XYZ file of C-alpha atoms in Angstrom:
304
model
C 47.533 9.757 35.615
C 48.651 7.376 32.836
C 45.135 6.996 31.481
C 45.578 10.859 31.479
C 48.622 11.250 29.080
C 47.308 7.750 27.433
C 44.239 9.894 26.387
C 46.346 13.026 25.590
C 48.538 11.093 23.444
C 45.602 9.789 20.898
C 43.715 13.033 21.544
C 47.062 14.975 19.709
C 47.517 12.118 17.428
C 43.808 12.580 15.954
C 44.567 16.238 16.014
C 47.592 16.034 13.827
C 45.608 13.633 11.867
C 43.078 16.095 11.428
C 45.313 18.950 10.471
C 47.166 16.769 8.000
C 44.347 15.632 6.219
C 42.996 19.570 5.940
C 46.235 20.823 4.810
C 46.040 17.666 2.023
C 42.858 18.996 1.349
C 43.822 22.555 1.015
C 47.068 21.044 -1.607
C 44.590 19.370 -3.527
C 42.400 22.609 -3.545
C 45.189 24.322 -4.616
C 46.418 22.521 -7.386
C 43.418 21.677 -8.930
C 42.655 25.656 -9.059
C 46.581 26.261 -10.522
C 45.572 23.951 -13.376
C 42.540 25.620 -14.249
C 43.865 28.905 -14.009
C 46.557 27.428 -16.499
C 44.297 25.725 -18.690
C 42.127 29.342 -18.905
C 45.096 31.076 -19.760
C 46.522 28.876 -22.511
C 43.419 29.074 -23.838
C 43.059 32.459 -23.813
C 46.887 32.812 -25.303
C 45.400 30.538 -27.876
C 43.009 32.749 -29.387
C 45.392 35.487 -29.207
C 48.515 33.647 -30.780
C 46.166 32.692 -33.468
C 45.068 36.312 -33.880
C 48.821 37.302 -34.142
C 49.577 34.475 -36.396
C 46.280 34.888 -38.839
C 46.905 38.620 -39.013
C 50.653 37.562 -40.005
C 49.739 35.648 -42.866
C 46.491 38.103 -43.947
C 48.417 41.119 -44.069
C 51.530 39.159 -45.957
C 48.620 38.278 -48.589
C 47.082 41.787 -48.743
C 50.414 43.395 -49.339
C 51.030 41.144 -51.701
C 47.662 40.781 -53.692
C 47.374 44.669 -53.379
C 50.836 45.254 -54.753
C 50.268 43.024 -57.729
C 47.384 45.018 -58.228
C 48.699 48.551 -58.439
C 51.554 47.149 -60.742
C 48.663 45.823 -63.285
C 47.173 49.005 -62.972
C 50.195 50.903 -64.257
C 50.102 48.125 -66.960
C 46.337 48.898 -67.393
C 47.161 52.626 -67.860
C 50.006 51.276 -70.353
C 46.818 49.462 -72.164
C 44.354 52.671 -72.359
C 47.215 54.700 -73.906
C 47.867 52.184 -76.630
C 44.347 52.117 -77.223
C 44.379 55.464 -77.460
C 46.860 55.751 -79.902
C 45.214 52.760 -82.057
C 48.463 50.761 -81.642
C 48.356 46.800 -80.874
C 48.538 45.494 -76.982
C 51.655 43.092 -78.725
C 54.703 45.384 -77.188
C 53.059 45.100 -73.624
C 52.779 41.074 -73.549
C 56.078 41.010 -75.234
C 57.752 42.762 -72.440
C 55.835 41.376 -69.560
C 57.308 39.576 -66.759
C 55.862 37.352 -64.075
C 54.933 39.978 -60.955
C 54.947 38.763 -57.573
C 52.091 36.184 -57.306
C 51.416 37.508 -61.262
C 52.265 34.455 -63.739
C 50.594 35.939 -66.867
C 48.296 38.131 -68.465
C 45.125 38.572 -70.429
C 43.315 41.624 -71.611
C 39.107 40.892 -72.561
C 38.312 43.634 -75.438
C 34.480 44.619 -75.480
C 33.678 42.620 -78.366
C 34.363 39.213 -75.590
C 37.681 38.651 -77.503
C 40.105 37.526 -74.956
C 43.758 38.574 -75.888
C 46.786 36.704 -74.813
C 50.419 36.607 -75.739
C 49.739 33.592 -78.064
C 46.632 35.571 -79.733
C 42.925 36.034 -79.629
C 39.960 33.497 -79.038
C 36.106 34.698 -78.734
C 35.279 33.866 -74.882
C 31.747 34.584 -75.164
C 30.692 31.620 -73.321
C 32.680 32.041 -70.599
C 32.666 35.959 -70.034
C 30.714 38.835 -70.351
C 32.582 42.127 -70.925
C 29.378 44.334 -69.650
C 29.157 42.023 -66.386
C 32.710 42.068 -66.234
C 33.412 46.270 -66.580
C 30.856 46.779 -63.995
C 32.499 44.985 -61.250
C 35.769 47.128 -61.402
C 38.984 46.007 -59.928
C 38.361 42.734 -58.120
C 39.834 39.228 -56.959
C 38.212 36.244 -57.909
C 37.411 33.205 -56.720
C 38.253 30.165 -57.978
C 38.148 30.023 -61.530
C 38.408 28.115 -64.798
C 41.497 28.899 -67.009
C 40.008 29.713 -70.369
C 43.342 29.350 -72.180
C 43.519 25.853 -70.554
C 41.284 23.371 -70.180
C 40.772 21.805 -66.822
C 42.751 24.344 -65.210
C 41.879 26.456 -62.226
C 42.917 30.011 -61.122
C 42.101 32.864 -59.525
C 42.288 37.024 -61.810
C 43.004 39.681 -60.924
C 41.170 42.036 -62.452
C 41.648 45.955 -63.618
C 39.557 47.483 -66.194
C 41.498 49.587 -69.110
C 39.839 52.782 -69.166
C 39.893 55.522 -72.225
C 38.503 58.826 -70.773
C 35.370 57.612 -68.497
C 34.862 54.821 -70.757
C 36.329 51.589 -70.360
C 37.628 49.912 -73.074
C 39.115 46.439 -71.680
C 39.745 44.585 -68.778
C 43.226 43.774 -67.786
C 43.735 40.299 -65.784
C 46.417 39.116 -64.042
C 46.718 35.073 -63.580
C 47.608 33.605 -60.636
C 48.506 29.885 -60.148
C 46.871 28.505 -57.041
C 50.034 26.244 -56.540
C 52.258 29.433 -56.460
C 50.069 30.697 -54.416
C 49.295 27.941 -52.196
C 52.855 27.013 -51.641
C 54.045 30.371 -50.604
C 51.754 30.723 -47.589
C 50.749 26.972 -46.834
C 55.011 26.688 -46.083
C 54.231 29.861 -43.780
C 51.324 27.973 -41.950
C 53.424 24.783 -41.613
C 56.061 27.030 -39.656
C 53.733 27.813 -37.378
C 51.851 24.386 -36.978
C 48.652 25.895 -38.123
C 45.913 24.758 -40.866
C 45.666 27.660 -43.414
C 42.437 28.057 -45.171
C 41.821 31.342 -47.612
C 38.558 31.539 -49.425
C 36.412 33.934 -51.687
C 33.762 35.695 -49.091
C 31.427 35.927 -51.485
C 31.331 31.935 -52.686
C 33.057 30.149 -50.340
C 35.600 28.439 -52.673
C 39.225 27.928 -51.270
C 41.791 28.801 -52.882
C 44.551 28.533 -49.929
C 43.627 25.005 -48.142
C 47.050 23.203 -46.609
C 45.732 20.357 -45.273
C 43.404 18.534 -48.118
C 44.725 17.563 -51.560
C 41.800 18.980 -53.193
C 40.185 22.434 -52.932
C 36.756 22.652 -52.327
C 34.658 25.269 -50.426
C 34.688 26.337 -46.576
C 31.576 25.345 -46.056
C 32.751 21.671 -45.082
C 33.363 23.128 -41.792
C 29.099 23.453 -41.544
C 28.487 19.810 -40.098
C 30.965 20.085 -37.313
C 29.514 19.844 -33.821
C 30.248 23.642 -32.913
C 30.424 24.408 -28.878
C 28.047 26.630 -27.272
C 28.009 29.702 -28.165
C 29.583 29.505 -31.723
C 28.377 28.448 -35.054
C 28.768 27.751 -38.675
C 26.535 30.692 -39.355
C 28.430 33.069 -37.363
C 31.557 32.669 -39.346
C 30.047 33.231 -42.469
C 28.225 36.425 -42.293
C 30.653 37.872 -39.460
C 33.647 39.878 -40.392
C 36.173 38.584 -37.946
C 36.001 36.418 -34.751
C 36.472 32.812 -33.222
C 34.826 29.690 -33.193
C 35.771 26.071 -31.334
C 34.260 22.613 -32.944
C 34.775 18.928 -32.125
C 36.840 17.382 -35.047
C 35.818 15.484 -37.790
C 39.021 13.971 -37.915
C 40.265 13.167 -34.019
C 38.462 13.291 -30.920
C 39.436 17.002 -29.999
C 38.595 20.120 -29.821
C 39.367 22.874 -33.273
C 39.882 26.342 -31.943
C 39.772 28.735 -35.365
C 40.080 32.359 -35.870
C 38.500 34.184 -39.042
C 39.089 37.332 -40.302
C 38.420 39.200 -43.751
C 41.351 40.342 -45.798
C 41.106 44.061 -46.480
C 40.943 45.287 -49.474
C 40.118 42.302 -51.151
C 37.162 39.945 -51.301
C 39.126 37.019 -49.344
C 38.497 35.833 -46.158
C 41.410 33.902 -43.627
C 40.941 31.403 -41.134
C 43.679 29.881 -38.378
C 42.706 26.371 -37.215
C 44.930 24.777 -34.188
C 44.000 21.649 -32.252
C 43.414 21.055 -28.559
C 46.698 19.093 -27.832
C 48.588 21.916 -29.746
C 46.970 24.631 -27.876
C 47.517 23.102 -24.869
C 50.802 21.286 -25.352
C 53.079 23.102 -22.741
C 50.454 23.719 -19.812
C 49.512 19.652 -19.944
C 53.350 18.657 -19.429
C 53.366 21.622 -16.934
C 50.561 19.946 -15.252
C 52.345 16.489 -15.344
C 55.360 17.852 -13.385
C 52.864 19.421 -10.833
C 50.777 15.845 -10.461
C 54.179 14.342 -10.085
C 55.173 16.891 -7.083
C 51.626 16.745 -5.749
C 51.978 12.856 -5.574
C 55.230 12.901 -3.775
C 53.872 15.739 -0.745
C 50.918 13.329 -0.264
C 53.010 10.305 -0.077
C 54.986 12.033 2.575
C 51.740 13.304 4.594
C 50.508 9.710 4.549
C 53.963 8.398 5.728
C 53.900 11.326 8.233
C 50.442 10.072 9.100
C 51.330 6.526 9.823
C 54.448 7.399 11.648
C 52.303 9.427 14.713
């Protein structure tokens, strides 16, 4: 009878052991699956907070850049009516003010004189007023000052037009440190690298993170993740990408997106540890609790 409940004894006792170590198992099941689940959906509220955050900034830029247009075309129509009337452009760069992203203006007459409030130079051999009156309004890339050498910039451009004919085109200047201030402070609110770029060259002209501008397509070496690639983002419209750094070993996540109404294109870059920030000490405080229940199961364990 004692070998009996002797028997009994280590027959519950490997029983309880048995349940013990399935219900650790289960825990660990569990967990592991709560961490993945939260590592899928910061990821997935990655790509969308950079959506919200990129469209932020693009439409900011549009409003801006299309503003600043429509005001120089009111100055434009200003232009064609002193033409018109045979008087000189001098009363309109006398009175003219810096406008939003705006510092100065230019008007290019068809003969390739370029006329500025300090007076005329022949710019022949930098622009071409037939090339130039058949793009029509546009934003330019990156650009050489003409008035000043070694200088970059990017025009805004809207021809002066006398009937159906146009006579002149009107160009706004803007500074690509006004410029680049304004929005790389909104991208450093947001701890976000800000790149904006011509879509037709490639050339930055918003880059917040390197202290020279050069041309998106640095970003062509990087070591892109399946399903994603350099080529992708530059004939696509909009969309994502993910790359391994070229600076730290971790993942990029990046959203592009083309700025409409103008020939600029946005992109969003965040890095792994800032995407994922708030679920990894999440998933520290879980470990932590994890650790303590299987401490107690094993003292549990030892204790039958």
């Amino acid at each position: 009878e004692k070998m009996s409940i002797k028997y009994g004894k280590k027959k519950h006792k490997r029983h309880y052991i048995l349940y013990t170590g399935i219900t650790a198992f289960l825990l660990c099941a569990v967990f592991l699956t709560m961490v993945v689940s939260l590592y899928i959906k910061a990821e997935d509220e990655a790509y969308e907070n950079l959506h919200s955050q990129t469209k932020q900034i693009k439409d900011d830029i549009a409003l801006q850049l299309i503003s600043d247009r429509e005001n120089l075309s009111t100055l434009a129509n200003f232009a064609a009516t002193l033409y018109s009337e045979e008087e000189h452009y001098d009363i309109m760069f006398e009175s003219f003010k810096p406008i939003g992203l705006i510092e100065n203006i230019g008007i290019l007459n068809a003969d390739n004189t370029f006329i500025t409030k300090a007076g005329s130079m022949d710019v022949s051999e930098h622009l071409s007023f037939e090339e130039e009156a058949s793009k029509g309004e546009y934003i330019s890339s990156r650009v050489s000052d003409i008035t000043t050498r070694g200088k970059e910039i990017v025009r805004s451009a809207v021809p002066i037009k006398s009937g159906d004919k146009t006579v002149g085109i009107l160009y706004g200047v803007i500074q690509l440190d006004k410029i680049g201030a304004r929005y790389n402070e909104m991208a450093k609110n947001i701890d976000a690298q800000l790149f904006v770029y011509h879509k037709e060259t490639g050339d930055l002209i918003i880059d917040n993170i390197h202290n020279e501008l050069g041309n998106i397509s640095f970003l062509k070496d990087r070591k892109y993740h399946d399903g994603y690639s350099y080529e992708q983002m530059a004939t696509k419209e909009n969309g994502f990408t993910s790359f391994l750094s070229a600076y730290k070993d971790e993942n990029v996540y990046l959203h592009y997106s083309t700025i409409e109404g103008l020939e600029l294109m946005i992109a969003m870059v965040r890095y792994d540890s800032q995407v994922f920030a708030e679920v990894r000490e999440l998933s520290k405080i879980l470990l932590l609790v994890f650790f303590v229940m299987l401490v107690i199961i094993v003292m549990y364990i030892v204790t039958l």
